[in-house]
Coordinates of C-alpha atoms in Angstrom, one line a residue:
X1 CA -59.0 -118.7 21.3
X2 CA -58.4 -115.6 19.3
X3 CA -55.0 -116.9 18.1
X4 CA -56.6 -120.2 17.2
X5 CA -59.3 -118.5 15.1
X6 CA -56.7 -116.5 13.3
X7 CA -54.5 -119.6 12.6
X8 CA -57.6 -121.4 11.3
X9 CA -58.6 -118.5 9.0
X10 CA -55.0 -118.0 7.8
X11 CA -54.6 -121.7 7.0
X12 CA -57.8 -121.6 5.0
X13 CA -56.5 -118.5 3.0
X14 CA -53.2 -120.2 2.3
X15 CA -54.9 -123.4 1.2
X16 CA -57.2 -121.4 -1.0
X17 CA -54.3 -119.8 -2.8
X18 CA -52.6 -123.1 -3.7
X19 CA -53.9 -124.2 -7.1
X20 CA -57.6 -124.7 -7.7
X21 CA -59.8 -123.7 -4.7
X22 CA -60.9 -126.7 -2.7
X23 CA -63.2 -127.5 0.1
X24 CA -61.1 -126.5 3.2
X25 CA -60.4 -129.5 5.3
X26 CA -60.6 -127.4 8.5
X27 CA -64.3 -126.7 7.8
X28 CA -65.2 -130.3 8.5
X29 CA -64.3 -129.8 12.2
X30 CA -67.1 -128.2 14.2
X31 CA -64.4 -126.4 16.3
X32 CA -63.6 -124.3 13.3
X33 CA -67.1 -122.8 13.1
X34 CA -67.5 -122.6 16.8
X35 CA -64.2 -120.7 17.2
X36 CA -65.1 -118.4 14.3
X37 CA -68.5 -117.7 15.8
X38 CA -67.1 -117.0 19.2
X39 CA -64.6 -114.5 17.9
X40 CA -67.3 -112.8 15.9
X41 CA -69.5 -112.7 19.0
X42 CA -66.7 -111.0 20.9
X43 CA -66.3 -108.4 18.2
X44 CA -70.0 -107.8 18.1
X45 CA -70.0 -107.2 21.9
X46 CA -67.3 -104.6 21.5
X47 CA -69.5 -102.7 19.1
X48 CA -72.0 -102.1 22.0
X49 CA -69.6 -99.4 23.1
X50 CA -71.0 -96.9 20.6
X51 CA -69.0 -94.3 18.8
X52 CA -70.7 -91.0 19.6
X53 CA -67.9 -88.7 18.4
X54 CA -68.6 -85.8 16.1
X55 CA -68.1 -86.9 12.5
X56 CA -65.5 -84.4 11.1
X57 CA -65.6 -86.2 7.8
X58 CA -68.4 -87.8 5.8
X59 CA -68.0 -90.3 2.9
X60 CA -70.8 -91.8 1.0
X61 CA -70.0 -94.7 -1.4
X62 CA -72.8 -95.3 -3.8
X63 CA -72.8 -98.4 -5.9
X64 CA -75.3 -97.6 -8.6
X65 CA -77.4 -100.7 -9.1
X66 CA -75.6 -102.6 -6.4
X67 CA -78.3 -104.7 -5.0
X68 CA -77.7 -107.5 -2.4
X69 CA -77.2 -110.2 -5.1
X70 CA -74.6 -108.0 -6.7
X71 CA -72.8 -107.5 -3.3
X72 CA -72.8 -111.3 -2.8
X73 CA -71.6 -112.1 -6.3
X74 CA -68.9 -109.4 -6.0
X75 CA -67.7 -110.9 -2.8
X76 CA -67.2 -114.3 -4.5
X77 CA -65.5 -112.7 -7.5
X78 CA -63.1 -110.8 -5.2
X79 CA -62.0 -114.0 -3.5
X80 CA -61.8 -115.9 -6.8
X81 CA -59.5 -113.2 -8.3
X82 CA -57.2 -114.1 -5.4
X83 CA -57.3 -117.8 -6.1
X84 CA -59.8 -118.6 -3.3
X85 CA -63.1 -120.3 -3.6
X86 CA -64.7 -116.9 -2.9
X87 CA -67.7 -117.5 -0.7
X88 CA -65.7 -117.0 2.6
X89 CA -64.1 -113.7 1.4
X90 CA -64.8 -110.4 3.0
X91 CA -65.6 -107.3 1.1
X92 CA -64.4 -104.1 2.7
X93 CA -68.1 -103.1 3.2
X94 CA -68.6 -106.5 4.9
X95 CA -66.3 -105.3 7.7
X96 CA -68.6 -102.4 8.6
X97 CA -70.2 -103.0 12.0
X98 CA -73.7 -101.7 11.2
X99 CA -76.0 -102.7 8.3
X100 CA -79.5 -101.7 7.6
X101 CA -81.9 -101.8 4.7
X102 CA -83.3 -98.8 2.7
X103 CA -86.6 -98.7 0.8
X104 CA -85.9 -97.4 -2.6
X105 CA -89.2 -96.6 -4.2
X106 CA -89.7 -93.2 -5.8
X107 CA -92.7 -91.1 -4.9
X108 CA -94.3 -92.1 -8.3
X109 CA -92.6 -95.4 -8.9
X110 CA -92.6 -98.8 -7.3
X111 CA -89.3 -99.7 -9.0
X112 CA -87.1 -96.5 -8.9
X113 CA -84.6 -94.8 -11.1
X114 CA -81.2 -93.3 -10.2
X115 CA -82.4 -89.7 -10.2
X116 CA -85.3 -89.9 -7.7
X117 CA -83.2 -92.1 -5.5
X118 CA -80.2 -89.7 -5.6
X119 CA -82.5 -86.9 -4.5
X120 CA -83.5 -89.1 -1.5
X121 CA -80.1 -90.1 -0.2
X122 CA -78.5 -86.8 -0.9
X123 CA -81.2 -84.2 -0.3
X124 CA -83.2 -86.0 2.3
X125 CA -86.6 -86.0 0.5
X126 CA -88.1 -88.6 -1.8
X127 CA -88.9 -87.5 -5.3
X128 CA -90.3 -88.5 -8.7
X129 CA -88.3 -90.7 -11.0
X130 CA -86.2 -88.8 -13.5
X131 CA -85.9 -85.6 -11.4
X132 CA -82.9 -84.4 -9.4
X133 CA -82.7 -81.9 -6.6
X134 CA -86.4 -81.1 -6.7
X135 CA -89.3 -82.3 -4.5
X136 CA -92.1 -84.5 -5.7
X137 CA -94.1 -81.4 -6.5
X138 CA -91.9 -81.1 -9.6
X139 CA -93.0 -83.0 -12.7
X140 CA -90.5 -84.6 -15.0
X141 CA -89.6 -82.6 -18.1
X142 CA -92.0 -79.7 -17.2
X143 CA -89.6 -76.8 -16.7
X144 CA -92.3 -74.6 -15.1
X145 CA -92.5 -77.0 -12.1
X146 CA -88.9 -76.4 -11.1
X147 CA -89.0 -73.0 -9.4
X148 CA -90.0 -73.2 -5.8
X149 CA -89.6 -76.9 -5.6
X150 CA -85.8 -77.0 -5.3
X151 CA -84.2 -79.0 -2.4
X152 CA -80.6 -78.8 -1.3
X153 CA -78.2 -81.6 -0.7
X154 CA -75.9 -82.7 2.1
X155 CA -73.0 -81.6 -0.1
X156 CA -74.3 -78.1 0.1
X157 CA -75.0 -78.4 3.8
X158 CA -71.4 -79.5 4.4
X159 CA -70.0 -76.7 2.2
X160 CA -72.1 -74.0 4.0
X161 CA -70.7 -75.3 7.3
X162 CA -67.1 -74.7 6.2
X163 CA -66.2 -78.2 5.1
X164 CA -64.5 -79.1 1.8
X165 CA -66.6 -81.1 -0.6
X166 CA -66.0 -83.5 -3.4
X167 CA -67.6 -85.7 -6.1
X168 CA -65.9 -88.7 -7.6
X169 CA -67.7 -90.9 -10.1
X170 CA -67.1 -93.4 -12.9
X171 CA -70.0 -91.9 -14.9
X172 CA -70.5 -88.4 -16.3
X173 CA -70.1 -85.8 -13.5
X174 CA -73.6 -84.6 -14.5
X175 CA -75.2 -88.0 -14.5
X176 CA -78.1 -88.7 -12.2
X177 CA -76.2 -89.6 -9.0
X178 CA -73.7 -86.7 -8.8
X179 CA -76.1 -84.1 -10.2
X180 CA -78.5 -84.4 -7.3
X181 CA -75.7 -83.1 -5.1
X182 CA -75.7 -79.7 -6.8
X183 CA -78.4 -79.4 -9.5
X184 CA -82.2 -78.8 -9.5
X185 CA -83.5 -80.3 -12.7
X186 CA -86.9 -81.7 -13.7
X187 CA -85.1 -83.9 -16.2
X188 CA -82.0 -86.0 -15.5
X189 CA -81.1 -86.1 -19.2
X190 CA -80.6 -82.4 -19.6
X191 CA -76.8 -82.9 -19.4
X192 CA -76.1 -79.7 -21.5
X193 CA -78.4 -77.2 -23.3
X194 CA -77.8 -79.4 -26.4
X195 CA -80.1 -82.1 -24.8
X196 CA -82.8 -79.7 -23.7
X197 CA -86.0 -78.8 -25.6
X198 CA -86.2 -75.2 -26.8
X199 CA -89.2 -74.4 -24.7
X200 CA -87.4 -75.4 -21.5
X201 CA -84.5 -73.1 -22.4
X202 CA -86.9 -70.3 -23.2
X203 CA -88.6 -70.8 -19.8
X204 CA -85.3 -70.3 -18.1
X205 CA -84.3 -73.8 -17.0
X206 CA -80.6 -74.5 -16.9
X207 CA -78.8 -77.6 -18.0
X208 CA -77.0 -79.7 -15.4
X209 CA -73.4 -79.0 -16.6
X210 CA -74.0 -75.3 -16.2
X211 CA -75.5 -75.8 -12.8
X212 CA -72.4 -77.8 -11.8
X213 CA -70.4 -74.6 -12.4
X214 CA -72.9 -72.1 -11.0
X215 CA -75.0 -73.5 -8.2
X216 CA -72.2 -74.4 -5.8
X217 CA -69.3 -72.6 -7.5
X218 CA -66.6 -73.8 -5.1
X219 CA -66.9 -77.6 -5.1
X220 CA -63.4 -78.5 -4.1
X221 CA -63.0 -81.7 -6.1
X222 CA -64.9 -82.9 -9.1
X223 CA -63.7 -86.1 -11.0
X224 CA -65.4 -88.3 -13.5
X225 CA -66.4 -88.1 -17.1
X226 CA -68.6 -85.8 -19.2
X227 CA -66.2 -83.5 -21.0
X228 CA -68.3 -83.1 -24.1
X229 CA -71.1 -81.4 -22.1
X230 CA -68.7 -78.6 -21.1
X231 CA -67.6 -77.6 -24.6
X232 CA -69.3 -75.7 -27.5
X233 CA -71.1 -77.8 -30.0
X234 CA -68.8 -79.6 -32.5
X235 CA -65.6 -78.6 -30.7
X236 CA -63.3 -81.6 -31.0
X237 CA -62.4 -83.6 -27.9
X238 CA -58.8 -83.4 -26.7
X239 CA -58.5 -87.2 -26.5
X240 CA -60.6 -88.2 -29.5
X241 CA -60.3 -85.3 -32.0
X242 CA -61.5 -87.3 -35.0
X243 CA -64.6 -88.9 -33.5
X244 CA -67.6 -86.6 -33.9
X245 CA -69.7 -88.3 -31.2
X246 CA -67.2 -87.1 -28.6
X247 CA -67.3 -83.5 -29.7
X248 CA -68.8 -80.7 -27.6
X249 CA -72.6 -80.5 -27.3
X250 CA -73.3 -77.0 -25.9
X251 CA -75.4 -74.7 -28.1
X252 CA -74.7 -71.6 -26.0
X253 CA -71.1 -71.5 -27.1
X254 CA -69.8 -71.5 -23.6
X255 CA -66.6 -73.4 -22.7
X256 CA -67.3 -74.3 -19.1
X257 CA -63.9 -75.8 -18.5
X258 CA -62.1 -72.6 -19.6
X259 CA -64.5 -70.6 -17.4
X260 CA -63.6 -72.9 -14.4
X261 CA -59.9 -72.5 -15.1
X262 CA -60.2 -68.7 -15.2
X263 CA -62.0 -68.5 -11.9
X264 CA -59.5 -70.8 -10.2
X265 CA -56.3 -69.5 -11.7
X266 CA -55.3 -67.7 -8.5
X267 CA -56.8 -70.3 -6.1
X268 CA -54.5 -73.4 -6.6
X269 CA -57.0 -74.8 -9.1
X270 CA -56.0 -77.6 -11.5
X271 CA -57.9 -79.1 -14.5
X272 CA -56.8 -82.5 -15.7
X273 CA -58.0 -85.0 -18.2
X274 CA -55.8 -88.0 -17.9
X275 CA -54.1 -90.3 -15.3
X276 CA -50.6 -88.9 -15.7
X277 CA -51.8 -85.4 -15.0
X278 CA -53.9 -86.2 -12.0
X279 CA -51.4 -88.5 -10.3
X280 CA -48.5 -86.0 -10.8
X281 CA -50.3 -83.4 -8.7
X282 CA -49.1 -82.7 -5.2
X283 CA -52.3 -82.6 -3.1
X284 CA -50.7 -80.1 -0.8
X285 CA -50.5 -77.7 -3.6
X286 CA -54.1 -78.2 -4.9
X287 CA -57.2 -76.6 -3.4
X288 CA -59.5 -77.1 -6.3
X289 CA -59.5 -80.0 -8.8
X290 CA -61.6 -80.6 -11.9
X291 CA -60.8 -83.9 -13.6
X292 CA -62.8 -84.9 -16.7
X293 CA -61.3 -88.1 -18.0
X294 CA -63.7 -89.1 -20.8
X295 CA -66.2 -87.3 -23.1
X296 CA -69.0 -89.4 -21.6
X297 CA -68.8 -92.1 -18.9
X298 CA -65.5 -93.6 -18.0
X299 CA -64.6 -96.9 -19.5
X300 CA -65.4 -100.2 -17.7
X301 CA -62.7 -101.3 -15.3
X302 CA -62.1 -104.4 -17.4
X303 CA -61.4 -102.2 -20.4
X304 CA -59.7 -99.3 -18.7
X305 CA -56.3 -98.3 -20.1
X306 CA -54.2 -98.4 -16.9
X307 CA -51.6 -96.1 -18.5
X308 CA -54.0 -93.2 -19.4
X309 CA -57.1 -93.6 -17.3
X310 CA -57.2 -93.4 -13.5
X311 CA -59.1 -96.1 -11.5
X312 CA -61.8 -95.2 -9.1
X313 CA -59.4 -96.1 -6.3
X314 CA -56.8 -93.7 -7.6
X315 CA -59.3 -90.9 -7.9
X316 CA -60.6 -91.5 -4.4
X317 CA -57.1 -91.3 -2.9
X318 CA -56.3 -88.1 -4.7
X319 CA -59.7 -86.6 -3.6
X320 CA -59.2 -87.5 0.1
X321 CA -55.7 -86.2 0.2
X322 CA -56.9 -82.8 -1.1
X323 CA -60.1 -82.6 1.0
X324 CA -58.6 -83.6 4.3
X325 CA -56.4 -80.5 4.4
X326 CA -59.4 -78.6 5.7
X327 CA -59.3 -78.5 9.5
X328 CA -63.2 -78.4 9.4
X329 CA -63.3 -81.8 7.6
X330 CA -65.0 -82.8 4.4
X331 CA -67.9 -84.5 2.6
X332 CA -67.1 -86.8 -0.3
X333 CA -69.6 -88.5 -2.6
X334 CA -68.1 -91.5 -4.5
X335 CA -70.1 -93.3 -7.1
X336 CA -69.3 -96.7 -8.6
X337 CA -71.7 -95.7 -11.4
X338 CA -71.0 -98.3 -14.1
X339 CA -72.1 -101.3 -12.0
X340 CA -75.5 -100.2 -13.2
X341 CA -74.5 -99.9 -16.8
X342 CA -73.1 -103.4 -16.8
X343 CA -76.3 -104.8 -15.5
X344 CA -78.5 -102.8 -18.0
X345 CA -76.5 -104.3 -20.8
X346 CA -76.8 -107.8 -19.3
X347 CA -73.0 -107.9 -18.9
X348 CA -72.6 -109.3 -15.4
X349 CA -68.8 -109.6 -15.7
X350 CA -68.5 -105.9 -16.3
X351 CA -70.9 -105.1 -13.5
X352 CA -69.2 -107.3 -10.9
X353 CA -65.7 -106.1 -11.7
X354 CA -67.0 -102.5 -11.3
X355 CA -68.3 -103.5 -7.9
X356 CA -65.0 -105.1 -6.9
X357 CA -63.1 -102.0 -7.9
X358 CA -65.5 -99.8 -5.8
X359 CA -64.7 -102.1 -2.9
X360 CA -61.0 -101.5 -3.4
X361 CA -61.7 -97.8 -3.3
X362 CA -63.5 -98.3 0.0
X363 CA -60.5 -100.0 1.4
X364 CA -58.2 -97.2 0.3
X365 CA -60.4 -94.7 1.9
X366 CA -60.2 -96.7 5.1
X367 CA -56.5 -96.4 5.1
X368 CA -56.6 -92.6 4.6
X369 CA -59.2 -91.9 7.3
X370 CA -60.0 -92.8 10.9
X371 CA -63.2 -94.5 12.1
X372 CA -63.1 -92.1 15.1
X373 CA -63.8 -89.0 13.1
X374 CA -65.1 -90.2 9.7
X375 CA -68.6 -91.6 9.1
X376 CA -68.5 -93.8 6.1
X377 CA -71.7 -95.1 4.5
X378 CA -71.8 -97.6 1.6
X379 CA -75.1 -98.2 -0.1
X380 CA -76.9 -98.5 -3.5
X381 CA -79.6 -96.4 -5.1
X382 CA -81.5 -99.5 -6.3
X383 CA -81.1 -103.1 -7.3
X384 CA -81.4 -105.0 -10.6
X385 CA -83.1 -108.0 -12.1
X386 CA -79.8 -109.9 -11.5
X387 CA -79.3 -113.1 -9.5
X388 CA -77.3 -116.3 -9.4
X389 CA -78.3 -119.8 -8.4
X390 CA -78.6 -123.3 -9.8
X391 CA -77.2 -125.2 -6.8
X392 CA -73.6 -124.5 -7.8
X393 CA -70.8 -126.2 -5.9
X394 CA -68.5 -124.3 -3.5
X395 CA -65.8 -122.5 -5.4
X396 CA -67.6 -122.7 -8.7
X397 CA -66.6 -119.7 -10.8
X398 CA -69.2 -117.0 -10.4
X399 CA -69.5 -116.8 -14.1
X400 CA -69.7 -120.5 -14.6
X401 CA -72.4 -123.1 -15.3
X402 CA -74.8 -124.7 -12.9
X403 CA -73.8 -128.3 -12.2
X404 CA -76.9 -129.8 -13.9
X405 CA -78.9 -129.6 -17.1
X406 CA -82.4 -128.2 -17.2
X407 CA -84.9 -131.0 -16.7
X408 CA -87.2 -129.3 -19.1
X409 CA -85.1 -128.6 -22.2
X410 CA -82.0 -130.7 -21.2
X411 CA -79.6 -127.8 -21.8
X412 CA -77.0 -126.3 -19.5
X413 CA -77.4 -122.8 -18.0
X414 CA -75.2 -120.3 -16.3
X415 CA -75.5 -119.7 -12.6
X416 CA -75.9 -115.9 -13.3
X417 CA -79.3 -115.1 -14.9
X418 CA -81.3 -111.9 -15.4
X419 CA -85.1 -111.6 -15.1
X420 CA -85.2 -109.5 -18.2
X421 CA -82.8 -107.9 -20.7
X422 CA -80.8 -108.3 -23.9
X423 CA -79.5 -111.8 -23.0
X424 CA -82.8 -113.4 -24.1
X425 CA -81.9 -115.5 -27.1
X426 CA -83.7 -118.2 -29.1
X427 CA -81.9 -120.4 -31.6
X428 CA -84.3 -122.3 -34.0
X429 CA -87.1 -121.5 -31.6
X430 CA -85.4 -122.9 -28.5
X431 CA -83.2 -121.6 -25.7
X432 CA -79.6 -121.1 -26.7
X433 CA -77.2 -123.8 -25.7
X434 CA -74.7 -121.9 -23.7
X435 CA -72.1 -124.7 -23.8
X436 CA -71.5 -123.7 -27.5
X437 CA -70.4 -120.1 -26.6
X438 CA -67.8 -118.4 -24.4
X439 CA -70.0 -117.5 -21.5
X440 CA -67.0 -116.2 -19.5
X441 CA -66.1 -113.6 -22.1
X442 CA -66.0 -110.0 -20.7
X443 CA -69.1 -108.8 -22.6
X444 CA -71.2 -112.0 -22.6
X445 CA -74.8 -111.1 -22.0
X446 CA -76.2 -113.5 -19.5
X447 CA -79.5 -115.3 -20.4
X448 CA -82.7 -113.4 -19.5
X449 CA -86.2 -114.6 -19.1
X450 CA -87.9 -111.7 -20.8
X451 CA -86.5 -110.0 -24.0
X452 CA -85.6 -106.3 -23.5
X453 CA -83.1 -104.1 -25.2
X454 CA -82.0 -102.9 -21.8
X455 CA -82.4 -104.8 -18.5
X456 CA -84.4 -103.0 -15.8
X457 CA -83.9 -102.1 -12.2
X458 CA -85.2 -104.2 -9.4
X459 CA -87.5 -102.9 -6.7
X460 CA -86.3 -104.6 -3.5
X461 CA -84.6 -102.9 -0.6
X462 CA -80.9 -102.3 -0.7
X463 CA -78.2 -102.7 2.0
X464 CA -76.7 -99.7 3.9
X465 CA -73.3 -100.4 5.5
X466 CA -72.0 -97.9 8.0
X467 CA -69.0 -97.3 10.3
X468 CA -67.7 -94.4 12.3
X469 CA -69.4 -91.8 14.5
X470 CA -73.1 -92.5 15.1
X471 CA -73.1 -95.2 12.5
X472 CA -75.4 -97.2 14.8
X473 CA -78.2 -94.8 13.7
X474 CA -78.3 -96.7 10.4
X475 CA -80.1 -99.8 11.7
X476 CA -83.3 -101.7 10.8
X477 CA -85.3 -100.8 7.8
X478 CA -85.7 -97.1 6.8
X479 CA -86.8 -94.9 4.0
X480 CA -83.9 -94.1 1.7
X481 CA -84.2 -90.3 2.4
X482 CA -83.2 -91.1 6.1
X483 CA -79.5 -91.5 5.1
X484 CA -78.4 -87.9 4.7
X485 CA -80.3 -86.9 7.8
X486 CA -78.2 -89.3 9.8
X487 CA -75.0 -88.2 8.2
X488 CA -75.8 -84.5 8.8
X489 CA -76.7 -85.2 12.4
X490 CA -73.4 -87.0 13.0
X491 CA -71.5 -84.1 11.5
X492 CA -73.5 -81.3 13.2
X493 CA -74.5 -79.8 9.9
X494 CA -77.8 -79.2 8.3
X495 CA -81.1 -78.5 10.0
X496 CA -80.9 -80.1 13.4
X497 CA -77.8 -79.2 15.3
X498 CA -79.1 -78.6 18.8
X499 CA -77.6 -81.8 20.1
X500 CA -74.1 -80.5 19.2
X501 CA -74.2 -77.8 21.9
X502 CA -74.5 -78.6 25.5
X503 CA -76.3 -76.2 27.9
X504 CA -73.0 -74.7 29.0
X505 CA -72.0 -73.9 25.5
X506 CA -69.5 -76.7 25.0
X507 CA -69.8 -79.5 22.4
X508 CA -72.3 -82.1 23.5
X509 CA -71.0 -84.8 21.2
X510 CA -67.5 -86.0 22.0
X511 CA -64.6 -84.8 19.9
X512 CA -62.6 -87.5 18.1
X513 CA -59.8 -89.2 19.9
X514 CA -56.3 -88.1 19.3
X515 CA -54.5 -89.6 16.4
X516 CA -52.3 -91.7 18.7
X517 CA -55.4 -93.2 20.4
X518 CA -57.0 -93.8 17.1
X519 CA -53.9 -95.6 15.8
X520 CA -53.8 -97.8 18.9
X521 CA -57.5 -98.7 18.5
X522 CA -57.2 -99.4 14.8
X523 CA -54.1 -101.6 15.5
X524 CA -56.2 -103.6 18.1
X525 CA -58.8 -104.3 15.5
X526 CA -56.3 -105.3 12.8
X527 CA -54.0 -107.5 14.9

């Protein structure tokens, strides 16, 4: 039966690759679905033998703004990029055996932002919107509410336990998501002191870029954007020397990159700012890596210069190869941060290609680690006012039109729509006729019901995918701040480690299987 299922699936994949995707003939036969369901059932029963090993390594993939509709649409896009109809495709995260839901609200917001949510899934406590690394007792933009309300992150817990730690993001390294891993700031927008009000500086609050260098001084790997926040005000950027908006922003005159280089010069530390530099490194000769590839956020994947700018997948591979040298293991935070930006701009094509690229990075991490000793979690901080519908036919391009006209204004509409955002357009007082424009263009702003200059987040729960040691603890519906507690528990770090030591002093949780056993088990799943 297993062979039959594989043959059926393979025949569908092959047929899906030949020309235009068509309705697979095999799907008309009930035996196809019965066989597929039975095989899935067998695999599900195998998952009942729970992995209770110690998680030597922890990886959190955070798709910023990657709500469930985005996951579904990205799945279809991934398949269609391979010439398939798309709906039957599997994302890498789809293969994870355990899935749960996380409630994303902030302590003071029904619909959250990326700062308060980051504090939840990294520091283990819910917080107010706009604040990072501080409890809900801290008030946004009020510097004097910082002291005494700081909370630490799982990245710090891992570092304190002897693990290597890393941050990889497609946004600025001091953007909301990564900053909650190391900073304590009552305002997520205090990227450098150039963005801070004078009274906050006078009261002793530190900008986020400075905290990146000082709070946890030995973060092993840092990769993303945000160069300009590290350099003195008006200092020209190395890549864009004649563009003032990319110049340094710091008012204190500090060059944080040079300071980092000086501190790491005798510690196998390397600073890089382009793809050639980072990919030419031998990970075995690198203990510390700072990679800042843009003055601000990295470019969208669809616009990325593949000769000069590394992809998220490439950065993740370099990071893991450096971090895994530590015999104590590692913690790695990976953010697909520009999924969120694409949605805010109403540019669904940009957002979904960002999500597909993050899925590639998840696949690469899978090849570089083992499910026996690595707990991998994939989730989102929040959702968006994004969806797709309109009774589209199987295999319809995800960026295409619904198969009928509106029965109200008799005009066509795209399957993808936003509840609000910049895509709201009226032509002569009526809804724009999308058939007259290129709605599959990379930067097309999908139609929205309510006009806004920037589309907003959504408030629904987000999915949490998990695999590896104790992944089954991520089940059901939980508060978002539960996530780092599970990861810390699995790795025997943080506040509750009693379960890790048996009464006789030996490890209570089982150590990971040998590499040979792991390879055999992985082979069984793949074949």
